[in-house]
mmCIF file of C-alpha atoms in Angstrom:
data_model
loop_
_atom_site.group_PDB
_atom_site.id
_atom_site.type_symbol
_atom_site.label_atom_id
_atom_site.label_comp_id
_atom_site.label_asym_id
_atom_site.label_seq_id
_atom_site.Cartn_x
_atom_site.Cartn_y
_atom_site.Cartn_z
ATOM 1 C CA UNK A 1 -37.723 4.730 31.593
ATOM 2 C CA UNK A 2 -35.654 6.555 34.218
ATOM 3 C CA UNK A 3 -32.169 6.291 32.993
ATOM 4 C CA UNK A 4 -30.170 8.165 30.606
ATOM 5 C CA UNK A 5 -30.420 6.675 26.876
ATOM 6 C CA UNK A 6 -27.258 4.807 25.943
ATOM 7 C CA UNK A 7 -24.964 6.462 23.592
ATOM 8 C CA UNK A 8 -24.890 4.892 20.534
ATOM 9 C CA UNK A 9 -21.175 6.366 19.433
ATOM 10 C CA UNK A 10 -19.854 5.345 23.193
ATOM 11 C CA UNK A 11 -17.565 2.364 21.799
ATOM 12 C CA UNK A 12 -16.236 4.479 18.731
ATOM 13 C CA UNK A 13 -13.227 6.172 18.987
ATOM 14 C CA UNK A 14 -14.630 9.123 16.840
ATOM 15 C CA UNK A 15 -16.560 10.221 13.973
ATOM 16 C CA UNK A 16 -14.021 8.700 11.413
ATOM 17 C CA UNK A 17 -14.377 5.597 9.611
ATOM 18 C CA UNK A 18 -12.048 2.735 11.385
ATOM 19 C CA UNK A 19 -8.532 2.716 9.744
ATOM 20 C CA UNK A 20 -7.630 0.110 7.114
ATOM 21 C CA UNK A 21 -5.901 -3.085 8.173
ATOM 22 C CA UNK A 22 -2.051 -2.329 7.985
ATOM 23 C CA UNK A 23 0.588 -4.378 6.048
ATOM 24 C CA UNK A 24 2.176 -7.321 7.510
ATOM 25 C CA UNK A 25 5.662 -8.076 5.877
ATOM 26 C CA UNK A 26 6.785 -11.548 5.952
ATOM 27 C CA UNK A 27 9.509 -13.847 4.328
ATOM 28 C CA UNK A 28 9.086 -15.009 0.810
ATOM 29 C CA UNK A 29 10.264 -18.338 2.544
ATOM 30 C CA UNK A 30 7.024 -18.659 3.988
ATOM 31 C CA UNK A 31 4.140 -20.579 2.167
ATOM 32 C CA UNK A 32 2.630 -17.198 0.395
ATOM 33 C CA UNK A 33 1.594 -16.463 -2.995
ATOM 34 C CA UNK A 34 4.247 -14.622 -4.789
ATOM 35 C CA UNK A 35 2.733 -13.735 -8.312
ATOM 36 C CA UNK A 36 2.076 -9.583 -8.514
ATOM 37 C CA UNK A 37 2.287 -9.142 -4.873
ATOM 38 C CA UNK A 38 4.523 -6.026 -3.494
ATOM 39 C CA UNK A 39 7.695 -7.031 -2.057
ATOM 40 C CA UNK A 40 10.755 -5.713 -0.675
ATOM 41 C CA UNK A 41 14.331 -7.053 -1.154
ATOM 42 C CA UNK A 42 17.313 -6.476 0.738
ATOM 43 C CA UNK A 43 19.812 -7.809 3.438
ATOM 44 C CA UNK A 44 19.434 -7.815 7.260
ATOM 45 C CA UNK A 45 21.435 -5.031 8.790
ATOM 46 C CA UNK A 46 21.884 -3.652 5.559
ATOM 47 C CA UNK A 47 18.358 -1.915 4.348
ATOM 48 C CA UNK A 48 15.598 -2.570 1.686
ATOM 49 C CA UNK A 49 14.030 -1.527 -1.287
ATOM 50 C CA UNK A 50 10.421 -1.312 -2.101
ATOM 51 C CA UNK A 51 7.976 -0.307 -4.902
ATOM 52 C CA UNK A 52 8.408 -3.646 -6.627
ATOM 53 C CA UNK A 53 6.407 -6.642 -7.614
ATOM 54 C CA UNK A 54 7.137 -10.370 -8.032
ATOM 55 C CA UNK A 55 6.514 -13.393 -9.934
ATOM 56 C CA UNK A 56 6.363 -16.923 -9.205
ATOM 57 C CA UNK A 57 9.211 -18.577 -7.555
ATOM 58 C CA UNK A 58 12.034 -20.134 -9.957
ATOM 59 C CA UNK A 59 13.929 -22.725 -8.960
ATOM 60 C CA UNK A 60 17.606 -23.093 -10.658
ATOM 61 C CA UNK A 61 20.761 -25.573 -9.678
ATOM 62 C CA UNK A 62 18.573 -26.420 -6.260
ATOM 63 C CA UNK A 63 18.364 -22.911 -5.426
ATOM 64 C CA UNK A 64 14.995 -21.183 -5.275
ATOM 65 C CA UNK A 65 14.679 -17.183 -6.775
ATOM 66 C CA UNK A 66 12.122 -14.801 -6.696
ATOM 67 C CA UNK A 67 11.621 -12.622 -10.393
ATOM 68 C CA UNK A 68 11.609 -9.297 -8.767
ATOM 69 C CA UNK A 69 10.018 -6.298 -11.302
ATOM 70 C CA UNK A 70 10.137 -2.661 -10.680
ATOM 71 C CA UNK A 71 6.415 -1.816 -9.988
ATOM 72 C CA UNK A 72 6.006 0.438 -13.017
ATOM 73 C CA UNK A 73 7.194 -2.128 -15.158
ATOM 74 C CA UNK A 74 5.052 -4.859 -13.696
ATOM 75 C CA UNK A 75 2.086 -2.687 -14.612
ATOM 76 C CA UNK A 76 3.099 -1.945 -17.894
ATOM 77 C CA UNK A 77 3.755 -6.152 -18.520
ATOM 78 C CA UNK A 78 0.139 -6.523 -17.285
ATOM 79 C CA UNK A 79 -1.371 -3.733 -19.163
ATOM 80 C CA UNK A 80 0.104 -3.862 -22.388
ATOM 81 C CA UNK A 81 0.995 -7.738 -22.190
ATOM 82 C CA UNK A 82 4.443 -7.154 -22.847
ATOM 83 C CA UNK A 83 7.807 -8.981 -21.741
ATOM 84 C CA UNK A 84 10.027 -7.277 -19.035
ATOM 85 C CA UNK A 85 13.215 -7.928 -17.609
ATOM 86 C CA UNK A 86 12.982 -9.516 -14.122
ATOM 87 C CA UNK A 87 16.248 -10.113 -11.841
ATOM 88 C CA UNK A 88 16.086 -13.078 -10.054
ATOM 89 C CA UNK A 89 16.544 -12.503 -5.936
ATOM 90 C CA UNK A 90 17.537 -15.418 -3.727
ATOM 91 C CA UNK A 91 14.129 -16.105 -1.850
ATOM 92 C CA UNK A 92 15.678 -15.973 1.465
ATOM 93 C CA UNK A 93 16.534 -11.771 0.485
ATOM 94 C CA UNK A 94 12.689 -11.214 -0.447
ATOM 95 C CA UNK A 95 9.846 -10.104 1.950
ATOM 96 C CA UNK A 96 6.258 -9.892 0.895
ATOM 97 C CA UNK A 97 3.624 -7.314 2.093
ATOM 98 C CA UNK A 98 0.537 -8.878 3.135
ATOM 99 C CA UNK A 99 -2.578 -7.502 4.889
ATOM 100 C CA UNK A 100 -2.356 -7.735 8.497
ATOM 101 C CA UNK A 101 -4.885 -7.734 11.198
ATOM 102 C CA UNK A 102 -6.964 -4.730 12.533
ATOM 103 C CA UNK A 103 -5.442 -3.525 15.886
ATOM 104 C CA UNK A 104 -7.437 -3.122 18.806
ATOM 105 C CA UNK A 105 -9.038 -0.621 19.978
ATOM 106 C CA UNK A 106 -6.038 -0.009 22.848
ATOM 107 C CA UNK A 107 -3.698 -0.165 20.576
ATOM 108 C CA UNK A 108 -2.100 3.625 19.872
ATOM 109 C CA UNK A 109 -0.413 4.901 17.110
ATOM 110 C CA UNK A 110 3.237 5.519 17.399
ATOM 111 C CA UNK A 111 4.128 8.885 17.422
ATOM 112 C CA UNK A 112 7.579 10.653 17.662
ATOM 113 C CA UNK A 113 10.744 8.135 17.251
ATOM 114 C CA UNK A 114 9.807 4.532 16.662
ATOM 115 C CA UNK A 115 12.769 2.035 16.349
ATOM 116 C CA UNK A 116 12.801 -0.884 14.472
ATOM 117 C CA UNK A 117 15.150 -3.958 14.248
ATOM 118 C CA UNK A 118 17.211 -4.373 11.173
ATOM 119 C CA UNK A 119 16.677 -8.566 10.662
ATOM 120 C CA UNK A 120 13.742 -7.509 8.280
ATOM 121 C CA UNK A 121 11.980 -4.747 6.842
ATOM 122 C CA UNK A 122 9.437 -2.752 9.051
ATOM 123 C CA UNK A 123 6.028 -0.702 7.900
ATOM 124 C CA UNK A 124 4.462 1.590 9.437
ATOM 125 C CA UNK A 125 0.710 1.679 10.339
ATOM 126 C CA UNK A 126 -1.717 3.453 8.147
ATOM 127 C CA UNK A 127 -1.455 7.454 8.756
ATOM 128 C CA UNK A 128 -4.792 9.555 7.995
ATOM 129 C CA UNK A 129 -4.270 11.842 4.986
ATOM 130 C CA UNK A 130 -5.242 14.736 7.080
ATOM 131 C CA UNK A 131 -1.758 14.227 9.242
ATOM 132 C CA UNK A 132 0.103 13.959 6.504
ATOM 133 C CA UNK A 133 2.858 16.542 5.339
ATOM 134 C CA UNK A 134 2.385 15.365 1.482
ATOM 135 C CA UNK A 135 0.703 13.029 0.030
ATOM 136 C CA UNK A 136 1.073 13.271 -3.861
ATOM 137 C CA UNK A 137 2.153 10.144 -5.504
ATOM 138 C CA UNK A 138 2.049 8.145 -2.159
ATOM 139 C CA UNK A 139 0.090 5.043 -1.737
ATOM 140 C CA UNK A 140 -3.136 5.478 -0.090
ATOM 141 C CA UNK A 141 -6.343 3.385 0.885
ATOM 142 C CA UNK A 142 -9.872 4.719 0.559
ATOM 143 C CA UNK A 143 -12.283 3.255 3.348
ATOM 144 C CA UNK A 144 -15.561 3.633 2.401
ATOM 145 C CA UNK A 145 -18.556 1.624 3.995
ATOM 146 C CA UNK A 146 -16.047 -0.522 5.822
ATOM 147 C CA UNK A 147 -14.583 -1.468 2.459
ATOM 148 C CA UNK A 148 -10.926 -0.824 1.956
ATOM 149 C CA UNK A 149 -9.903 -0.053 -1.830
ATOM 150 C CA UNK A 150 -6.094 -0.607 -2.249
ATOM 151 C CA UNK A 151 -3.561 -0.227 -5.345
ATOM 152 C CA UNK A 152 -4.171 3.919 -5.435
ATOM 153 C CA UNK A 153 -2.287 6.715 -5.477
ATOM 154 C CA UNK A 154 -2.722 10.309 -4.602
ATOM 155 C CA UNK A 155 -2.433 12.691 -7.467
ATOM 156 C CA UNK A 156 -2.745 16.200 -5.808
ATOM 157 C CA UNK A 157 -2.286 17.521 -2.091
ATOM 158 C CA UNK A 158 -5.257 18.347 -0.050
ATOM 159 C CA UNK A 159 -7.805 20.904 -1.283
ATOM 160 C CA UNK A 160 -10.896 22.758 -0.469
ATOM 161 C CA UNK A 161 -13.551 20.739 -2.451
ATOM 162 C CA UNK A 162 -16.509 22.254 -4.410
ATOM 163 C CA UNK A 163 -18.823 21.003 -1.302
ATOM 164 C CA UNK A 164 -16.273 22.560 0.880
ATOM 165 C CA UNK A 165 -14.445 19.189 2.039
ATOM 166 C CA UNK A 166 -11.219 19.160 2.450
ATOM 167 C CA UNK A 167 -10.361 16.423 -0.409
ATOM 168 C CA UNK A 168 -7.439 14.821 -2.521
ATOM 169 C CA UNK A 169 -7.733 13.344 -6.119
ATOM 170 C CA UNK A 170 -6.588 9.925 -6.083
ATOM 171 C CA UNK A 171 -6.270 7.197 -9.220
ATOM 172 C CA UNK A 172 -5.820 3.536 -9.423
ATOM 173 C CA UNK A 173 -2.285 2.617 -9.660
ATOM 174 C CA UNK A 174 -2.339 1.064 -13.217
ATOM 175 C CA UNK A 175 -3.317 4.620 -14.296
ATOM 176 C CA UNK A 176 -0.681 6.188 -12.260
ATOM 177 C CA UNK A 177 1.868 4.214 -13.736
ATOM 178 C CA UNK A 178 0.456 4.547 -17.503
ATOM 179 C CA UNK A 179 0.514 8.610 -17.148
ATOM 180 C CA UNK A 180 4.108 7.880 -16.963
ATOM 181 C CA UNK A 181 4.732 5.634 -19.799
ATOM 182 C CA UNK A 182 2.641 7.064 -22.151
ATOM 183 C CA UNK A 183 1.698 10.461 -20.916
ATOM 184 C CA UNK A 184 -2.112 9.821 -20.595
ATOM 185 C CA UNK A 185 -3.667 11.188 -17.620
ATOM 186 C CA UNK A 186 -5.196 9.087 -15.323
ATOM 187 C CA UNK A 187 -9.008 9.384 -14.350
ATOM 188 C CA UNK A 188 -9.247 10.924 -10.805
ATOM 189 C CA UNK A 189 -12.107 10.649 -8.379
ATOM 190 C CA UNK A 190 -12.094 13.239 -5.564
ATOM 191 C CA UNK A 191 -12.273 11.857 -1.801
ATOM 192 C CA UNK A 192 -12.565 13.390 1.381
ATOM 193 C CA UNK A 193 -9.232 13.087 3.450
ATOM 194 C CA UNK A 194 -10.991 11.706 6.589
ATOM 195 C CA UNK A 195 -11.510 8.540 4.228
ATOM 196 C CA UNK A 196 -8.231 8.212 3.064
ATOM 197 C CA UNK A 197 -4.844 6.878 4.906
ATOM 198 C CA UNK A 198 -1.408 6.353 3.615
ATOM 199 C CA UNK A 199 -0.493 3.136 3.504
#
């Protein structure tokens, strides 16, 4: 063998794991499952409200509506099996967060000002936690061994862990919200920041 050895990391951008797949936001008028999905409501040109969950479509007087519940109420209803009030929003004013496809290696992350269309809600690509200015309370994705763990919240800012890693403590969203409605402290997991992205 006379040539140099091949670089096993040549096709990797660096040592960090691949980022999670970004969110894709689609109209609820499309054929998408709604029950339990994160949704945004609003009007094109006006604005959007998030941190909501949807239930199955309802038809009344030939119009289709989506029951929309604030996310903390959704978790309380599911965890405690209680009824909660869900206003009916016309289906054309509801957009659903779905998991998009992984961008190509050549797709660079946006930096600086990013202009969007007001015709529909926009969502940013996942941001590495180590690039964020604050993370407590934010939705995060934990990527480990190629698996994406979602529906998590950061409960601390970055800190130096016992092993010397820069870490953040995270918890499942249901425990994040249970902390609010019951005062019950969540169980947390210490995760190095290079494995976390803000959703």
